[in-house]
Amino acid sequence: MHVRANEWHPSGNVSEQAPGVFFVEGPASNWIVVGDETGFMLIDSGYPADRALVLGSIRHLGLHPADARAVLITHGHVDHTGSAAYFSETYGTPVLCAPEELAHVQGREKHQVTFGQVIRRAWRPRVFRWTVHAIKAGSLTAKPAPNAEAWNTERLRSLPGSPEAILLPGHTPGNASVLLPEAGVIAVGDSFVSGHPLSRRTGPQMLHRMYHTEPATALEATHLLDGVNSSVILPGHGPALHMPLIEALTALRH
């Protein structure tokens, strides 16, 4: 999905994919709201300019942004961390990520597509349009989340949905997927996606190699998902996938 922010409304972009698991398709990247009797948490948070949409999607569900128990970050790219610093600074919300990704999310390291990689391809209309959107969405002025913390198994289990993290290095060093085992849902971030403005197709696919810190490792890391039981796949880009995870992985590799 790739829409203009002024055309976006939660009623058409927020969907309950499993009990208490709400998938939000943003203008160019997605985020997820997970709630149960203990409260709610956010998985990823769009681009910086998506903040009003992130807050609007939470309020659309009858929730209050200040009550978020945590913001989980699948990886530190600016189209996923856009509101993390805001939640941390404004509400004191814990921002959690994999230990291997902490320096990236805190802003002490950078693992992002470079200007040179983009400019070499900017003559392609899809790349040019994506670049314009990314700049307008605040990618060049994104704030890191210096108070972010590394998650651990016990802390994750205490959160809504009892999430489990699966480290999948390659897209970034500490890239991770978040499994919600009770719901049969997995949030894969950019480990693989179902669509992207640079792609002409939908369905399970890897992002363009320029987005990965280690492209070959990123694909190989998806084998760490083999054997994981999930029938709802929520990617960082593109629509939700309703299929057994192993089927999505098979399609991804062929």
PDB file of C-alpha atoms in Angstrom:
ATOM      1  CA  MET A   1       0.000   0.000   0.000  1.00  0.00           C
ATOM      2  CA  HIS A   2       1.217   3.471  -0.839  1.00  0.00           C
ATOM      3  CA  VAL A   3      -1.204   6.337  -0.245  1.00  0.00           C
ATOM      4  CA  ARG A   4      -0.920   9.992   0.580  1.00  0.00           C
ATOM      5  CA  ALA A   5      -1.207  10.852   4.241  1.00  0.00           C
ATOM      6  CA  ASN A   6      -4.057  13.283   3.540  1.00  0.00           C
ATOM      7  CA  GLU A   7      -6.048  10.403   1.993  1.00  0.00           C
ATOM      8  CA  TRP A   8      -5.476   8.128   4.984  1.00  0.00           C
ATOM      9  CA  HIS A   9      -8.175   7.368   7.555  1.00  0.00           C
ATOM     10  CA  PRO A  10      -8.132   4.705  10.265  1.00  0.00           C
ATOM     11  CA  SER A  11     -11.559   3.362   9.326  1.00  0.00           C
ATOM     12  CA  GLY A  12     -10.122   2.084   6.059  1.00  0.00           C
ATOM     13  CA  ASN A  13      -6.645   1.188   7.229  1.00  0.00           C
ATOM     14  CA  VAL A  14      -7.046  -0.473  10.633  1.00  0.00           C
ATOM     15  CA  SER A  15      -8.130  -4.111  10.640  1.00  0.00           C
ATOM     16  CA  GLU A  16      -8.377  -6.752  13.368  1.00  0.00           C
ATOM     17  CA  GLN A  17      -6.368  -9.679  12.079  1.00  0.00           C
ATOM     18  CA  ALA A  18      -6.835 -11.850  15.192  1.00  0.00           C
ATOM     19  CA  PRO A  19      -8.505 -11.151  18.544  1.00  0.00           C
ATOM     20  CA  GLY A  20      -6.795  -8.064  19.947  1.00  0.00           C
ATOM     21  CA  VAL A  21      -4.301  -7.769  17.086  1.00  0.00           C
ATOM     22  CA  PHE A  22      -4.879  -4.711  14.904  1.00  0.00           C
ATOM     23  CA  PHE A  23      -2.884  -4.218  11.713  1.00  0.00           C
ATOM     24  CA  VAL A  24      -2.470  -0.627  10.567  1.00  0.00           C
ATOM     25  CA  GLU A  25      -1.476   0.002   6.959  1.00  0.00           C
ATOM     26  CA  GLY A  26       0.246   3.372   6.858  1.00  0.00           C
ATOM     27  CA  PRO A  27       0.944   5.488   3.790  1.00  0.00           C
ATOM     28  CA  ALA A  28       4.186   3.584   3.123  1.00  0.00           C
ATOM     29  CA  SER A  29       4.912   1.368   6.150  1.00  0.00           C
ATOM     30  CA  ASN A  30       2.802  -0.485   8.689  1.00  0.00           C
ATOM     31  CA  TRP A  31       2.468  -0.742  12.459  1.00  0.00           C
ATOM     32  CA  ILE A  32       0.522  -3.005  14.790  1.00  0.00           C
ATOM     33  CA  VAL A  33      -1.509  -2.454  17.948  1.00  0.00           C
ATOM     34  CA  VAL A  34      -1.799  -5.468  20.264  1.00  0.00           C
ATOM     35  CA  GLY A  35      -4.195  -5.375  23.183  1.00  0.00           C
ATOM     36  CA  ASP A  36      -5.531  -7.652  25.900  1.00  0.00           C
ATOM     37  CA  GLU A  37      -6.868  -7.340  29.435  1.00  0.00           C
ATOM     38  CA  THR A  38      -3.484  -6.005  30.607  1.00  0.00           C
ATOM     39  CA  GLY A  39      -3.416  -3.053  28.173  1.00  0.00           C
ATOM     40  CA  PHE A  40      -1.882  -2.532  24.756  1.00  0.00           C
ATOM     41  CA  MET A  41       1.450  -2.190  23.025  1.00  0.00           C
ATOM     42  CA  LEU A  42       2.667  -0.981  19.654  1.00  0.00           C
ATOM     43  CA  ILE A  43       4.889  -2.876  17.226  1.00  0.00           C
ATOM     44  CA  ASP A  44       6.817  -0.385  15.038  1.00  0.00           C
ATOM     45  CA  SER A  45       5.619   3.178  14.498  1.00  0.00           C
ATOM     46  CA  GLY A  46       5.841   4.324  10.876  1.00  0.00           C
ATOM     47  CA  TYR A  47       7.788   7.312   9.545  1.00  0.00           C
ATOM     48  CA  PRO A  48       8.228  10.474  11.669  1.00  0.00           C
ATOM     49  CA  ALA A  49       5.505  12.250   9.683  1.00  0.00           C
ATOM     50  CA  ASP A  50       3.094   9.383  10.427  1.00  0.00           C
ATOM     51  CA  ARG A  51       2.844  10.378  14.092  1.00  0.00           C
ATOM     52  CA  ALA A  52      -0.662  11.821  13.828  1.00  0.00           C
ATOM     53  CA  LEU A  53      -1.748   8.658  12.021  1.00  0.00           C
ATOM     54  CA  VAL A  54      -0.188   6.415  14.669  1.00  0.00           C
ATOM     55  CA  LEU A  55      -1.928   8.355  17.434  1.00  0.00           C
ATOM     56  CA  GLY A  56      -5.156   8.430  15.421  1.00  0.00           C
ATOM     57  CA  SER A  57      -5.127   4.668  14.896  1.00  0.00           C
ATOM     58  CA  ILE A  58      -4.720   4.100  18.646  1.00  0.00           C
ATOM     59  CA  ARG A  59      -7.560   6.483  19.510  1.00  0.00           C
ATOM     60  CA  HIS A  60      -9.702   4.902  16.779  1.00  0.00           C
ATOM     61  CA  LEU A  61      -9.538   1.698  18.823  1.00  0.00           C
ATOM     62  CA  GLY A  62     -10.738   3.523  21.928  1.00  0.00           C
ATOM     63  CA  LEU A  63      -7.296   3.523  23.504  1.00  0.00           C
ATOM     64  CA  HIS A  64      -5.123   6.339  24.861  1.00  0.00           C
ATOM     65  CA  PRO A  65      -1.550   6.695  23.521  1.00  0.00           C
ATOM     66  CA  ALA A  66      -0.259   7.519  27.015  1.00  0.00           C
ATOM     67  CA  ASP A  67      -1.345   4.064  28.200  1.00  0.00           C
ATOM     68  CA  ALA A  68       0.884   2.105  25.812  1.00  0.00           C
ATOM     69  CA  ARG A  69       2.845  -0.432  27.826  1.00  0.00           C
ATOM     70  CA  ALA A  70       5.668  -0.580  25.302  1.00  0.00           C
ATOM     71  CA  VAL A  71       6.736   0.156  21.748  1.00  0.00           C
ATOM     72  CA  LEU A  72       8.500  -2.845  20.214  1.00  0.00           C
ATOM     73  CA  ILE A  73      10.828  -2.069  17.312  1.00  0.00           C
ATOM     74  CA  THR A  74      11.534  -4.817  14.781  1.00  0.00           C
ATOM     75  CA  HIS A  75      14.541  -2.864  13.473  1.00  0.00           C
ATOM     76  CA  GLY A  76      15.938   0.647  13.573  1.00  0.00           C
ATOM     77  CA  HIS A  77      15.069   2.039  10.129  1.00  0.00           C
ATOM     78  CA  VAL A  78      13.328   5.415  10.194  1.00  0.00           C
ATOM     79  CA  ASP A  79      10.115   4.106   8.617  1.00  0.00           C
ATOM     80  CA  HIS A  80       9.643   1.870  11.678  1.00  0.00           C
ATOM     81  CA  THR A  81      11.006   4.051  14.495  1.00  0.00           C
ATOM     82  CA  GLY A  82       9.247   7.284  13.490  1.00  0.00           C
ATOM     83  CA  SER A  83       7.249   7.786  16.697  1.00  0.00           C
ATOM     84  CA  ALA A  84       9.407   5.794  19.115  1.00  0.00           C
ATOM     85  CA  ALA A  85      11.243   8.823  20.508  1.00  0.00           C
ATOM     86  CA  TYR A  86       7.943  10.700  20.812  1.00  0.00           C
ATOM     87  CA  PHE A  87       6.340   7.950  22.914  1.00  0.00           C
ATOM     88  CA  SER A  88       9.445   7.708  25.075  1.00  0.00           C
ATOM     89  CA  GLU A  89       9.790  11.450  25.656  1.00  0.00           C
ATOM     90  CA  THR A  90       6.095  12.329  25.905  1.00  0.00           C
ATOM     91  CA  TYR A  91       4.629   9.392  27.811  1.00  0.00           C
ATOM     92  CA  GLY A  92       7.654   7.594  29.211  1.00  0.00           C
ATOM     93  CA  THR A  93       6.728   4.530  27.178  1.00  0.00           C
ATOM     94  CA  PRO A  94       9.456   1.869  27.150  1.00  0.00           C
ATOM     95  CA  VAL A  95      10.945   1.413  23.669  1.00  0.00           C
ATOM     96  CA  LEU A  96      12.263  -2.129  23.298  1.00  0.00           C
ATOM     97  CA  CYS A  97      14.290  -3.868  20.608  1.00  0.00           C
ATOM     98  CA  ALA A  98      16.719  -6.748  20.198  1.00  0.00           C
ATOM     99  CA  PRO A  99      20.020  -6.295  22.059  1.00  0.00           C
ATOM    100  CA  GLU A 100      21.811  -6.520  18.701  1.00  0.00           C
ATOM    101  CA  GLU A 101      19.732  -3.594  17.386  1.00  0.00           C
ATOM    102  CA  LEU A 102      19.985  -1.324  20.404  1.00  0.00           C
ATOM    103  CA  ALA A 103      22.840   0.868  19.140  1.00  0.00           C
ATOM    104  CA  HIS A 104      20.917   1.410  15.899  1.00  0.00           C
ATOM    105  CA  VAL A 105      17.646   2.372  17.590  1.00  0.00           C
ATOM    106  CA  GLN A 106      19.477   4.632  20.049  1.00  0.00           C
ATOM    107  CA  GLY A 107      21.214   6.410  17.156  1.00  0.00           C
ATOM    108  CA  ARG A 108      24.754   5.295  18.001  1.00  0.00           C
ATOM    109  CA  GLU A 109      25.005   3.291  14.766  1.00  0.00           C
ATOM    110  CA  LYS A 110      23.382   3.651  11.377  1.00  0.00           C
ATOM    111  CA  HIS A 111      22.293   0.855   9.082  1.00  0.00           C
ATOM    112  CA  GLN A 112      20.219   2.619   6.441  1.00  0.00           C
ATOM    113  CA  VAL A 113      20.085   2.793   2.672  1.00  0.00           C
ATOM    114  CA  THR A 114      22.546   5.512   1.631  1.00  0.00           C
ATOM    115  CA  PHE A 115      21.927   8.586  -0.472  1.00  0.00           C
ATOM    116  CA  GLY A 116      24.377   7.238  -3.042  1.00  0.00           C
ATOM    117  CA  GLN A 117      22.485   3.961  -3.378  1.00  0.00           C
ATOM    118  CA  VAL A 118      19.272   5.851  -3.987  1.00  0.00           C
ATOM    119  CA  ILE A 119      20.605   8.506  -6.350  1.00  0.00           C
ATOM    120  CA  ARG A 120      22.089   5.862  -8.663  1.00  0.00           C
ATOM    121  CA  ARG A 121      18.589   4.485  -9.138  1.00  0.00           C
ATOM    122  CA  ALA A 122      16.575   7.709  -8.925  1.00  0.00           C
ATOM    123  CA  TRP A 123      16.026   7.787 -12.684  1.00  0.00           C
ATOM    124  CA  ARG A 124      13.557   4.938 -12.200  1.00  0.00           C
ATOM    125  CA  PRO A 125      10.072   6.384 -11.596  1.00  0.00           C
ATOM    126  CA  ARG A 126       9.257   4.050  -8.700  1.00  0.00           C
ATOM    127  CA  VAL A 127      12.510   4.861  -6.925  1.00  0.00           C
ATOM    128  CA  PHE A 128      12.035   8.580  -7.506  1.00  0.00           C
ATOM    129  CA  ARG A 129       8.480   8.507  -6.097  1.00  0.00           C
ATOM    130  CA  TRP A 130       9.589   6.487  -3.078  1.00  0.00           C
ATOM    131  CA  THR A 131      12.463   8.918  -2.450  1.00  0.00           C
ATOM    132  CA  VAL A 132      10.158  11.927  -2.550  1.00  0.00           C
ATOM    133  CA  HIS A 133       7.742  10.266  -0.136  1.00  0.00           C
ATOM    134  CA  ALA A 134      10.524   9.222   2.251  1.00  0.00           C
ATOM    135  CA  ILE A 135      11.877  12.775   2.401  1.00  0.00           C
ATOM    136  CA  LYS A 136       8.421  14.282   2.942  1.00  0.00           C
ATOM    137  CA  ALA A 137       7.776  11.653   5.624  1.00  0.00           C
ATOM    138  CA  GLY A 138      10.716  12.950   7.643  1.00  0.00           C
ATOM    139  CA  SER A 139      13.376  10.351   6.916  1.00  0.00           C
ATOM    140  CA  LEU A 140      16.154  12.964   6.866  1.00  0.00           C
ATOM    141  CA  THR A 141      15.180  14.493  10.208  1.00  0.00           C
ATOM    142  CA  ALA A 142      14.188  11.365  12.142  1.00  0.00           C
ATOM    143  CA  LYS A 143      15.066  11.340  15.849  1.00  0.00           C
ATOM    144  CA  PRO A 144      16.651   8.283  17.438  1.00  0.00           C
ATOM    145  CA  ALA A 145      15.321   6.897  20.706  1.00  0.00           C
ATOM    146  CA  PRO A 146      18.295   7.224  23.082  1.00  0.00           C
ATOM    147  CA  ASN A 147      16.336   5.748  26.001  1.00  0.00           C
ATOM    148  CA  ALA A 148      15.511   2.552  24.123  1.00  0.00           C
ATOM    149  CA  GLU A 149      16.248  -0.674  25.980  1.00  0.00           C
ATOM    150  CA  ALA A 150      17.059  -4.229  24.985  1.00  0.00           C
ATOM    151  CA  TRP A 151      14.204  -6.659  25.431  1.00  0.00           C
ATOM    152  CA  ASN A 152      14.509 -10.050  27.067  1.00  0.00           C
ATOM    153  CA  THR A 153      12.274 -13.110  27.125  1.00  0.00           C
ATOM    154  CA  GLU A 154      10.714 -12.405  30.517  1.00  0.00           C
ATOM    155  CA  ARG A 155       9.930  -8.774  29.759  1.00  0.00           C
ATOM    156  CA  LEU A 156       8.364  -9.639  26.421  1.00  0.00           C
ATOM    157  CA  ARG A 157       6.173 -12.338  27.926  1.00  0.00           C
ATOM    158  CA  SER A 158       4.734  -9.818  30.387  1.00  0.00           C
ATOM    159  CA  LEU A 159       3.371  -7.663  27.552  1.00  0.00           C
ATOM    160  CA  PRO A 160       0.022  -7.952  25.742  1.00  0.00           C
ATOM    161  CA  GLY A 161      -0.066 -11.028  23.523  1.00  0.00           C
ATOM    162  CA  SER A 162       2.942 -12.590  25.330  1.00  0.00           C
ATOM    163  CA  PRO A 163       5.243 -11.829  22.381  1.00  0.00           C
ATOM    164  CA  GLU A 164       8.341 -13.825  21.509  1.00  0.00           C
ATOM    165  CA  ALA A 165      11.237 -12.352  19.532  1.00  0.00           C
ATOM    166  CA  ILE A 166      13.005 -14.201  16.728  1.00  0.00           C
ATOM    167  CA  LEU A 167      16.309 -12.643  15.706  1.00  0.00           C
ATOM    168  CA  LEU A 168      16.721 -12.527  11.902  1.00  0.00           C
ATOM    169  CA  PRO A 169      19.938 -10.627  11.143  1.00  0.00           C
ATOM    170  CA  GLY A 170      20.689  -9.385   7.652  1.00  0.00           C
ATOM    171  CA  HIS A 171      18.182  -6.656   6.962  1.00  0.00           C
ATOM    172  CA  THR A 172      19.939  -4.972   9.887  1.00  0.00           C
ATOM    173  CA  PRO A 173      22.254  -6.606  12.443  1.00  0.00           C
ATOM    174  CA  GLY A 174      19.514  -6.924  15.049  1.00  0.00           C
ATOM    175  CA  ASN A 175      16.462  -7.236  12.833  1.00  0.00           C
ATOM    176  CA  ALA A 176      13.767  -9.357  14.481  1.00  0.00           C
ATOM    177  CA  SER A 177      10.302 -10.729  13.975  1.00  0.00           C
ATOM    178  CA  VAL A 178       7.756 -10.698  16.782  1.00  0.00           C
ATOM    179  CA  LEU A 179       5.625 -13.812  17.257  1.00  0.00           C
ATOM    180  CA  LEU A 180       2.283 -13.606  19.055  1.00  0.00           C
ATOM    181  CA  PRO A 181       1.894 -17.323  19.744  1.00  0.00           C
ATOM    182  CA  GLU A 182      -1.530 -17.236  21.373  1.00  0.00           C
ATOM    183  CA  ALA A 183      -3.001 -15.406  18.362  1.00  0.00           C
ATOM    184  CA  GLY A 184      -1.109 -17.378  15.704  1.00  0.00           C
ATOM    185  CA  VAL A 185       0.248 -14.093  14.334  1.00  0.00           C
ATOM    186  CA  ILE A 186       3.772 -13.078  13.412  1.00  0.00           C
ATOM    187  CA  ALA A 187       4.936  -9.501  12.772  1.00  0.00           C
ATOM    188  CA  VAL A 188       7.850  -9.901  10.379  1.00  0.00           C
ATOM    189  CA  GLY A 189       8.806  -6.233   9.946  1.00  0.00           C
ATOM    190  CA  ASP A 190      11.071  -6.101   6.893  1.00  0.00           C
ATOM    191  CA  SER A 191      12.412  -9.647   7.232  1.00  0.00           C
ATOM    192  CA  PHE A 192      10.208 -10.095   4.188  1.00  0.00           C
ATOM    193  CA  VAL A 193       7.251  -8.109   2.911  1.00  0.00           C
ATOM    194  CA  SER A 194       4.107  -8.551   0.810  1.00  0.00           C
ATOM    195  CA  GLY A 195       4.493  -5.415  -1.288  1.00  0.00           C
ATOM    196  CA  HIS A 196       6.505  -2.212  -1.593  1.00  0.00           C
ATOM    197  CA  PRO A 197       6.430   0.970  -3.703  1.00  0.00           C
ATOM    198  CA  LEU A 198       9.497  -0.298  -5.589  1.00  0.00           C
ATOM    199  CA  SER A 199       7.860  -3.639  -6.384  1.00  0.00           C
ATOM    200  CA  ARG A 200       5.404  -4.410  -9.167  1.00  0.00           C
ATOM    201  CA  ARG A 201       3.854  -7.386  -7.406  1.00  0.00           C
ATOM    202  CA  THR A 202       2.244  -8.472  -4.159  1.00  0.00           C
ATOM    203  CA  GLY A 203       2.848 -11.584  -2.124  1.00  0.00           C
ATOM    204  CA  PRO A 204       5.809 -12.817  -0.077  1.00  0.00           C
ATOM    205  CA  GLN A 205       9.018 -11.167  -1.292  1.00  0.00           C
ATOM    206  CA  MET A 206      12.302  -9.717  -0.124  1.00  0.00           C
ATOM    207  CA  LEU A 207      12.850  -5.987  -0.254  1.00  0.00           C
ATOM    208  CA  HIS A 208      15.243  -4.615  -2.867  1.00  0.00           C
ATOM    209  CA  ARG A 209      18.776  -5.602  -1.867  1.00  0.00           C
ATOM    210  CA  MET A 210      19.826  -1.973  -1.314  1.00  0.00           C
ATOM    211  CA  TYR A 211      17.682  -1.894   1.829  1.00  0.00           C
ATOM    212  CA  HIS A 212      19.567  -4.753   3.504  1.00  0.00           C
ATOM    213  CA  THR A 213      22.792  -4.420   5.454  1.00  0.00           C
ATOM    214  CA  GLU A 214      23.686  -7.966   4.304  1.00  0.00           C
ATOM    215  CA  PRO A 215      21.372  -9.015   1.443  1.00  0.00           C
ATOM    216  CA  ALA A 216      22.458 -12.666   1.276  1.00  0.00           C
ATOM    217  CA  THR A 217      22.259 -13.043   5.041  1.00  0.00           C
ATOM    218  CA  ALA A 218      18.783 -11.469   5.094  1.00  0.00           C
ATOM    219  CA  LEU A 219      17.346 -14.198   2.882  1.00  0.00           C
ATOM    220  CA  GLU A 220      19.245 -16.979   4.628  1.00  0.00           C
ATOM    221  CA  ALA A 221      17.984 -15.741   8.002  1.00  0.00           C
ATOM    222  CA  THR A 222      14.387 -16.465   7.011  1.00  0.00           C
ATOM    223  CA  HIS A 223      15.213 -20.153   7.546  1.00  0.00           C
ATOM    224  CA  LEU A 224      15.161 -19.340  11.253  1.00  0.00           C
ATOM    225  CA  LEU A 225      11.388 -19.059  10.823  1.00  0.00           C
ATOM    226  CA  ASP A 226      11.086 -22.627   9.536  1.00  0.00           C
ATOM    227  CA  GLY A 227       8.951 -24.547  11.996  1.00  0.00           C
ATOM    228  CA  VAL A 228       7.329 -21.450  13.504  1.00  0.00           C
ATOM    229  CA  ASN A 229       3.580 -21.912  13.722  1.00  0.00           C
ATOM    230  CA  SER A 230       1.648 -18.929  12.391  1.00  0.00           C
ATOM    231  CA  SER A 231      -1.212 -18.453   9.953  1.00  0.00           C
ATOM    232  CA  VAL A 232      -1.374 -14.638   9.939  1.00  0.00           C
ATOM    233  CA  ILE A 233       1.669 -12.710   8.718  1.00  0.00           C
ATOM    234  CA  LEU A 234       1.889  -8.970   9.278  1.00  0.00           C
ATOM    235  CA  PRO A 235       4.695  -7.356   7.247  1.00  0.00           C
ATOM    236  CA  GLY A 236       6.231  -3.923   7.538  1.00  0.00           C
ATOM    237  CA  HIS A 237       5.176  -3.150   3.980  1.00  0.00           C
ATOM    238  CA  GLY A 238       2.218  -4.463   2.009  1.00  0.00           C
ATOM    239  CA  PRO A 239      -1.030  -6.148   3.064  1.00  0.00           C
ATOM    240  CA  ALA A 240      -1.503  -8.830   5.695  1.00  0.00           C
ATOM    241  CA  LEU A 241      -1.022 -12.403   4.528  1.00  0.00           C
ATOM    242  CA  HIS A 242      -3.389 -15.148   5.624  1.00  0.00           C
ATOM    243  CA  MET A 243      -1.521 -18.369   4.950  1.00  0.00           C
ATOM    244  CA  PRO A 244       0.664 -20.792   6.874  1.00  0.00           C
ATOM    245  CA  LEU A 245       4.050 -19.224   7.437  1.00  0.00           C
ATOM    246  CA  ILE A 246       5.805 -22.154   5.782  1.00  0.00           C
ATOM    247  CA  GLU A 247       3.832 -21.509   2.573  1.00  0.00           C
ATOM    248  CA  ALA A 248       4.873 -17.861   2.589  1.00  0.00           C
ATOM    249  CA  LEU A 249       8.488 -18.837   3.129  1.00  0.00           C
ATOM    250  CA  THR A 250       8.350 -21.358   0.279  1.00  0.00           C
ATOM    251  CA  ALA A 251       6.916 -18.709  -2.061  1.00  0.00           C
ATOM    252  CA  LEU A 252       9.565 -16.256  -0.876  1.00  0.00           C
ATOM    253  CA  ARG A 253      12.425 -18.541  -1.861  1.00  0.00           C
ATOM    254  CA  HIS A 254      11.162 -19.486  -5.319  1.00  0.00           C
TER     255      HIS A 254
END
